[in-house]
Amino acid sequence: MAEYVVDKERIYIDYHPKVMAYINSRINNTYEAEDLAQNVFLKVYSKLDDFDSTKSSISTWIYNITKNTLIDYFRTRPRDLHEEIPEYIADTEDTPEEGCILEEQQQMLAAALSELSTVERDVIILRYYKNNNLTKISEMMALPYGQVKRIHAKALSKLNKELGENR
Amino acid sequence: MFLLRIKNQRRKHEDAANLKETCNMNSTVRRIFDFQRFSPNAELEALIKETEGRYAALDDSDLELVNAAGEVETIFDKKDDEQ
């Protein structure tokens, strides 16, 4: 295990802002966000012995713990507040290898997005980062829905080609 | 007739393969962007900021986090309307 990993204080200093930023991007309640972050670090510390730096980066490992803590939070919320867990979070399996891949894929996605036209890039970012549906995007971009749908399909196909080739 | 049926079957298989590929790409892009919220990549962040800058005034998605009573809301993926 890397020395870095054993240093709990260092982990907290380095990752608390990331954990908070991630949780705050998903829920909008400061107190609950802080509680969740504390839960994340309790889990991180209690599982430190299980962490294998040859299989995953510490960053990804903590990301997965944060994501799973958030999923548990969504599942245990009161019924009237409970909504469907976002598919992209719930369906992501915790494969240790995913971490390294994700970090590489961020770079690949940035490069692939740079190759798209501005309009195509905007549609992808508004759809998958900002989580807007295509109807909303068509309003935001002042374009007909059908056109946005075509741009979306074309952009995804280009990304598929770019990311697929580098996979 | 027989050839036409084969052709149609082949097209169905191709459509299914394309759909599967699109779904895979959907979730891949989503996962990368989700990880971006945790560990930002500088290049990707710059592109996001650029897009956000263009549509900031029109994007009320962040406001939807807070309900009328000012209580907790979550960012849930809005219902897909393209599938």
mmCIF file of C-alpha atoms in Angstrom:
data_model
loop_
_atom_site.group_PDB
_atom_site.id
_atom_site.type_symbol
_atom_site.label_atom_id
_atom_site.label_comp_id
_atom_site.label_asym_id
_atom_site.label_seq_id
_atom_site.Cartn_x
_atom_site.Cartn_y
_atom_site.Cartn_z
ATOM 1 C CA MET A 1 0.000 0.000 0.000
ATOM 2 C CA ALA A 2 1.377 3.399 -0.846
ATOM 3 C CA GLU A 3 2.538 5.582 2.023
ATOM 4 C CA TYR A 4 0.236 8.275 0.743
ATOM 5 C CA VAL A 5 -2.776 6.074 1.335
ATOM 6 C CA VAL A 6 -1.980 5.486 4.984
ATOM 7 C CA ASP A 7 -1.925 9.172 5.707
ATOM 8 C CA LYS A 8 -5.540 9.713 6.654
ATOM 9 C CA GLU A 9 -5.127 13.395 7.261
ATOM 10 C CA ARG A 10 -3.589 13.875 3.833
ATOM 11 C CA ILE A 11 -6.473 11.983 2.254
ATOM 12 C CA TYR A 12 -8.976 14.169 4.055
ATOM 13 C CA ILE A 13 -7.222 17.385 3.020
ATOM 14 C CA ASP A 14 -6.902 16.289 -0.591
ATOM 15 C CA TYR A 15 -10.284 14.656 -1.082
ATOM 16 C CA HIS A 16 -12.753 16.382 1.199
ATOM 17 C CA PRO A 17 -13.213 19.265 -1.300
ATOM 18 C CA LYS A 18 -13.749 16.774 -4.140
ATOM 19 C CA VAL A 19 -16.209 14.694 -2.145
ATOM 20 C CA MET A 20 -18.120 17.811 -1.098
ATOM 21 C CA ALA A 21 -18.150 19.193 -4.640
ATOM 22 C CA TYR A 22 -19.521 15.915 -5.975
ATOM 23 C CA ILE A 23 -22.197 15.580 -3.301
ATOM 24 C CA ASN A 24 -23.179 19.223 -3.627
ATOM 25 C CA SER A 25 -23.587 18.738 -7.351
ATOM 26 C CA ARG A 26 -26.140 16.029 -6.600
ATOM 27 C CA ILE A 27 -28.032 17.331 -3.596
ATOM 28 C CA ASN A 28 -28.672 20.836 -2.414
ATOM 29 C CA ASN A 29 -28.617 20.615 1.337
ATOM 30 C CA THR A 30 -25.430 21.709 3.060
ATOM 31 C CA TYR A 31 -26.059 19.811 6.314
ATOM 32 C CA GLU A 32 -26.935 16.551 4.620
ATOM 33 C CA ALA A 33 -24.020 16.987 2.237
ATOM 34 C CA GLU A 34 -21.627 17.365 5.147
ATOM 35 C CA ASP A 35 -23.142 14.312 6.887
ATOM 36 C CA LEU A 36 -22.737 12.300 3.723
ATOM 37 C CA ALA A 37 -19.152 13.453 3.333
ATOM 38 C CA GLN A 38 -18.407 12.342 6.889
ATOM 39 C CA ASN A 39 -19.931 8.945 6.095
ATOM 40 C CA VAL A 40 -17.749 8.715 3.027
ATOM 41 C CA PHE A 41 -14.590 9.306 5.038
ATOM 42 C CA LEU A 42 -15.632 6.860 7.749
ATOM 43 C CA LYS A 43 -15.988 4.239 5.021
ATOM 44 C CA VAL A 44 -12.719 5.276 3.392
ATOM 45 C CA TYR A 45 -10.818 4.933 6.672
ATOM 46 C CA SER A 46 -12.458 1.651 7.599
ATOM 47 C CA LYS A 47 -11.710 0.166 4.190
ATOM 48 C CA LEU A 48 -8.209 1.498 3.726
ATOM 49 C CA ASP A 49 -6.736 -1.970 4.214
ATOM 50 C CA ASP A 50 -8.799 -3.233 1.288
ATOM 51 C CA PHE A 51 -7.556 -0.589 -1.084
ATOM 52 C CA ASP A 52 -5.313 -1.982 -3.772
ATOM 53 C CA SER A 53 -3.348 0.711 -5.558
ATOM 54 C CA THR A 54 -2.436 -1.719 -8.352
ATOM 55 C CA LYS A 55 -6.088 -2.044 -9.317
ATOM 56 C CA SER A 56 -7.356 1.488 -8.964
ATOM 57 C CA SER A 57 -6.251 5.007 -8.238
ATOM 58 C CA ILE A 58 -7.088 6.395 -4.813
ATOM 59 C CA SER A 59 -9.124 9.080 -6.558
ATOM 60 C CA THR A 60 -11.371 6.563 -8.264
ATOM 61 C CA TRP A 61 -11.640 4.428 -5.181
ATOM 62 C CA ILE A 62 -12.907 7.362 -3.136
ATOM 63 C CA TYR A 63 -15.162 8.416 -6.027
ATOM 64 C CA ASN A 64 -16.812 4.982 -6.016
ATOM 65 C CA ILE A 65 -17.310 5.084 -2.245
ATOM 66 C CA THR A 66 -18.811 8.576 -2.555
ATOM 67 C CA LYS A 67 -21.111 7.496 -5.367
ATOM 68 C CA ASN A 68 -22.289 4.421 -3.437
ATOM 69 C CA THR A 69 -22.893 6.501 -0.322
ATOM 70 C CA LEU A 70 -25.026 8.824 -2.405
ATOM 71 C CA ILE A 71 -26.969 5.904 -3.866
ATOM 72 C CA ASP A 72 -27.661 4.631 -0.333
ATOM 73 C CA TYR A 73 -28.831 8.122 0.586
ATOM 74 C CA PHE A 74 -31.282 8.215 -2.329
ATOM 75 C CA ARG A 75 -32.569 4.744 -1.445
ATOM 76 C CA THR A 76 -33.217 5.555 2.201
ATOM 77 C CA ARG A 77 -34.844 8.936 1.738
ATOM 78 C CA PRO A 78 -38.473 9.310 2.899
ATOM 79 C CA ARG A 79 -40.946 7.946 0.397
ATOM 80 C CA ASP A 80 -42.497 11.283 -0.567
ATOM 81 C CA LEU A 81 -39.097 12.667 -1.441
ATOM 82 C CA HIS A 82 -37.848 9.503 -3.018
ATOM 83 C CA GLU A 83 -37.341 9.608 -6.717
ATOM 84 C CA GLU A 84 -35.610 7.333 -9.077
ATOM 85 C CA ILE A 85 -31.872 7.083 -8.593
ATOM 86 C CA PRO A 86 -30.126 8.544 -11.608
ATOM 87 C CA GLU A 87 -29.511 5.707 -14.000
ATOM 88 C CA TYR A 88 -25.969 6.772 -14.736
ATOM 89 C CA ILE A 89 -25.075 6.506 -11.076
ATOM 90 C CA ALA A 90 -27.087 3.459 -10.154
ATOM 91 C CA ASP A 91 -25.985 1.400 -13.127
ATOM 92 C CA THR A 92 -22.300 2.038 -12.704
ATOM 93 C CA GLU A 93 -20.714 -1.036 -11.319
ATOM 94 C CA ASP A 94 -17.710 -0.678 -9.110
ATOM 95 C CA THR A 95 -15.088 -2.325 -11.196
ATOM 96 C CA PRO A 96 -11.666 -1.449 -9.849
ATOM 97 C CA GLU A 97 -10.321 -1.073 -13.358
ATOM 98 C CA GLU A 98 -12.948 1.515 -14.174
ATOM 99 C CA GLY A 99 -11.038 4.172 -12.331
ATOM 100 C CA CYS A 100 -7.963 4.197 -14.440
ATOM 101 C CA ILE A 101 -10.176 3.973 -17.490
ATOM 102 C CA LEU A 102 -12.310 6.904 -16.368
ATOM 103 C CA GLU A 103 -9.316 9.145 -15.863
ATOM 104 C CA GLU A 104 -8.005 8.256 -19.297
ATOM 105 C CA GLN A 105 -11.449 8.610 -20.805
ATOM 106 C CA GLN A 106 -11.820 12.142 -19.450
ATOM 107 C CA GLN A 107 -8.835 13.139 -21.529
ATOM 108 C CA MET A 108 -10.128 11.224 -24.523
ATOM 109 C CA LEU A 109 -13.561 12.785 -24.220
ATOM 110 C CA ALA A 110 -12.070 16.276 -24.029
ATOM 111 C CA ALA A 111 -10.110 15.587 -27.214
ATOM 112 C CA ALA A 112 -13.143 14.072 -28.947
ATOM 113 C CA LEU A 113 -15.389 16.974 -27.920
ATOM 114 C CA SER A 114 -12.853 19.422 -29.310
ATOM 115 C CA GLU A 115 -13.244 17.741 -32.688
ATOM 116 C CA LEU A 116 -17.009 18.318 -32.716
ATOM 117 C CA SER A 117 -18.643 21.462 -34.007
ATOM 118 C CA THR A 118 -19.623 23.995 -31.359
ATOM 119 C CA VAL A 119 -23.303 23.116 -31.710
ATOM 120 C CA GLU A 120 -22.642 19.383 -31.404
ATOM 121 C CA ARG A 121 -20.427 19.921 -28.373
ATOM 122 C CA ASP A 122 -23.054 22.110 -26.726
ATOM 123 C CA VAL A 123 -25.742 19.475 -27.216
ATOM 124 C CA ILE A 124 -23.569 16.770 -25.652
ATOM 125 C CA ILE A 125 -22.585 18.913 -22.669
ATOM 126 C CA LEU A 126 -26.097 20.230 -22.084
ATOM 127 C CA ARG A 127 -27.459 16.704 -22.333
ATOM 128 C CA TYR A 128 -24.942 14.638 -20.393
ATOM 129 C CA TYR A 129 -23.302 17.081 -18.034
ATOM 130 C CA LYS A 130 -26.169 19.477 -17.395
ATOM 131 C CA ASN A 131 -28.737 16.635 -17.616
ATOM 132 C CA ASN A 132 -31.215 18.496 -19.788
ATOM 133 C CA ASN A 133 -33.544 16.596 -22.069
ATOM 134 C CA LEU A 134 -33.594 17.309 -25.800
ATOM 135 C CA THR A 135 -36.783 19.350 -25.606
ATOM 136 C CA LYS A 136 -35.193 21.662 -23.086
ATOM 137 C CA ILE A 137 -32.003 21.836 -25.148
ATOM 138 C CA SER A 138 -33.949 22.785 -28.248
ATOM 139 C CA GLU A 139 -35.498 25.659 -26.256
ATOM 140 C CA MET A 140 -32.135 26.752 -24.908
ATOM 141 C CA MET A 141 -30.489 26.667 -28.307
ATOM 142 C CA ALA A 142 -33.531 28.054 -30.102
ATOM 143 C CA LEU A 143 -33.441 25.198 -32.570
ATOM 144 C CA PRO A 144 -36.229 22.879 -33.714
ATOM 145 C CA TYR A 145 -36.460 19.660 -31.690
ATOM 146 C CA GLY A 146 -35.921 17.504 -34.766
ATOM 147 C CA GLN A 147 -32.714 19.314 -35.583
ATOM 148 C CA VAL A 148 -31.397 18.948 -32.049
ATOM 149 C CA LYS A 149 -32.235 15.261 -32.182
ATOM 150 C CA ARG A 150 -30.230 14.859 -35.388
ATOM 151 C CA ILE A 151 -27.305 16.862 -34.004
ATOM 152 C CA HIS A 152 -27.371 14.712 -30.862
ATOM 153 C CA ALA A 153 -27.336 11.468 -32.838
ATOM 154 C CA LYS A 154 -24.557 12.691 -35.114
ATOM 155 C CA ALA A 155 -22.444 13.931 -32.208
ATOM 156 C CA LEU A 156 -22.874 10.644 -30.332
ATOM 157 C CA SER A 157 -21.904 8.715 -33.408
ATOM 158 C CA LYS A 158 -18.741 10.820 -33.795
ATOM 159 C CA LEU A 159 -17.894 10.332 -30.129
ATOM 160 C CA ASN A 160 -18.497 6.635 -30.472
ATOM 161 C CA LYS A 161 -16.038 6.544 -33.340
ATOM 162 C CA GLU A 162 -13.433 8.631 -31.530
ATOM 163 C CA LEU A 163 -13.719 6.953 -28.145
ATOM 164 C CA GLY A 164 -14.288 3.540 -29.658
ATOM 165 C CA GLU A 165 -11.082 3.732 -31.653
ATOM 166 C CA ASN A 166 -9.122 4.654 -28.569
ATOM 167 C CA ARG A 167 -10.770 2.144 -26.263
ATOM 168 C CA MET B 1 -39.103 -12.651 -51.321
ATOM 169 C CA PHE B 2 -36.610 -14.773 -49.438
ATOM 170 C CA LEU B 3 -33.799 -12.294 -50.154
ATOM 171 C CA LEU B 4 -35.984 -9.419 -49.009
ATOM 172 C CA ARG B 5 -36.652 -11.207 -45.731
ATOM 173 C CA ILE B 6 -32.929 -11.773 -45.194
ATOM 174 C CA LYS B 7 -32.247 -8.142 -46.016
ATOM 175 C CA ASN B 8 -34.865 -7.000 -43.490
ATOM 176 C CA GLN B 9 -33.474 -9.308 -40.841
ATOM 177 C CA ARG B 10 -29.981 -7.990 -41.469
ATOM 178 C CA ARG B 11 -31.248 -4.414 -41.178
ATOM 179 C CA LYS B 12 -32.970 -5.276 -37.885
ATOM 180 C CA HIS B 13 -29.729 -6.727 -36.549
ATOM 181 C CA GLU B 14 -27.838 -3.639 -37.672
ATOM 182 C CA ASP B 15 -30.421 -1.351 -36.058
ATOM 183 C CA ALA B 16 -30.226 -3.341 -32.834
ATOM 184 C CA ALA B 17 -26.427 -3.167 -32.897
ATOM 185 C CA ASN B 18 -26.534 0.589 -33.522
ATOM 186 C CA LEU B 19 -29.019 1.082 -30.700
ATOM 187 C CA LYS B 20 -26.846 -0.955 -28.343
ATOM 188 C CA GLU B 21 -23.812 1.056 -29.377
ATOM 189 C CA THR B 22 -25.688 4.335 -28.818
ATOM 190 C CA CYS B 23 -26.871 3.197 -25.371
ATOM 191 C CA ASN B 24 -23.334 2.176 -24.459
ATOM 192 C CA MET B 25 -22.014 5.527 -25.595
ATOM 193 C CA ASN B 26 -24.773 7.297 -23.624
ATOM 194 C CA SER B 27 -23.720 5.608 -20.419
ATOM 195 C CA THR B 28 -20.003 5.986 -21.144
ATOM 196 C CA VAL B 29 -20.350 9.741 -21.668
ATOM 197 C CA ARG B 30 -22.570 10.014 -18.591
ATOM 198 C CA ARG B 31 -20.065 8.131 -16.452
ATOM 199 C CA ILE B 32 -17.184 10.297 -17.614
ATOM 200 C CA PHE B 33 -19.138 13.478 -16.936
ATOM 201 C CA ASP B 34 -20.185 12.132 -13.535
ATOM 202 C CA PHE B 35 -16.548 11.470 -12.645
ATOM 203 C CA GLN B 36 -15.788 14.979 -13.905
ATOM 204 C CA ARG B 37 -17.909 16.318 -11.037
ATOM 205 C CA PHE B 38 -15.615 14.510 -8.615
ATOM 206 C CA SER B 39 -12.252 14.933 -10.232
ATOM 207 C CA PRO B 40 -12.291 17.663 -12.860
ATOM 208 C CA ASN B 41 -10.135 17.342 -15.934
ATOM 209 C CA ALA B 42 -8.905 20.806 -16.897
ATOM 210 C CA GLU B 43 -9.499 20.475 -20.646
ATOM 211 C CA LEU B 44 -12.959 19.058 -20.187
ATOM 212 C CA GLU B 45 -13.741 21.736 -17.611
ATOM 213 C CA ALA B 46 -12.775 24.469 -20.074
ATOM 214 C CA LEU B 47 -15.147 23.058 -22.694
ATOM 215 C CA ILE B 48 -17.957 22.782 -20.150
ATOM 216 C CA LYS B 49 -17.433 26.368 -18.999
ATOM 217 C CA GLU B 50 -17.499 27.537 -22.610
ATOM 218 C CA THR B 51 -20.866 25.868 -23.190
ATOM 219 C CA GLU B 52 -22.225 27.020 -19.838
ATOM 220 C CA GLY B 53 -21.202 30.556 -20.710
ATOM 221 C CA ARG B 54 -23.236 30.437 -23.896
ATOM 222 C CA TYR B 55 -26.404 29.203 -22.212
ATOM 223 C CA ALA B 56 -26.025 30.387 -18.618
ATOM 224 C CA ALA B 57 -28.938 32.808 -18.756
ATOM 225 C CA LEU B 58 -31.261 30.127 -20.115
ATOM 226 C CA ASP B 59 -30.228 27.259 -17.923
ATOM 227 C CA ASP B 60 -32.537 27.061 -14.948
ATOM 228 C CA SER B 61 -31.648 23.475 -14.131
ATOM 229 C CA ASP B 62 -29.699 24.542 -11.061
ATOM 230 C CA LEU B 63 -32.669 26.484 -9.739
ATOM 231 C CA GLU B 64 -34.733 23.322 -9.857
ATOM 232 C CA LEU B 65 -32.665 22.025 -6.969
ATOM 233 C CA VAL B 66 -34.528 24.172 -4.505
ATOM 234 C CA ASN B 67 -38.234 23.716 -4.028
ATOM 235 C CA ALA B 68 -40.682 26.424 -3.039
ATOM 236 C CA ALA B 69 -40.074 25.785 0.653
ATOM 237 C CA GLY B 70 -36.332 25.974 0.159
ATOM 238 C CA GLU B 71 -35.966 22.313 1.112
ATOM 239 C CA VAL B 72 -33.645 19.730 -0.274
ATOM 240 C CA GLU B 73 -34.113 18.611 -3.818
ATOM 241 C CA THR B 74 -31.830 16.488 -5.883
ATOM 242 C CA ILE B 75 -30.569 16.665 -9.394
ATOM 243 C CA PHE B 76 -32.300 13.815 -11.081
ATOM 244 C CA ASP B 77 -31.847 13.017 -14.655
ATOM 245 C CA LYS B 78 -34.796 14.480 -16.430
ATOM 246 C CA LYS B 79 -36.953 12.047 -18.293
ATOM 247 C CA ASP B 80 -35.367 11.102 -21.573
ATOM 248 C CA ASP B 81 -37.525 12.121 -24.413
ATOM 249 C CA GLU B 82 -35.293 11.025 -27.199
ATOM 250 C CA GLN B 83 -35.516 7.307 -26.687
#
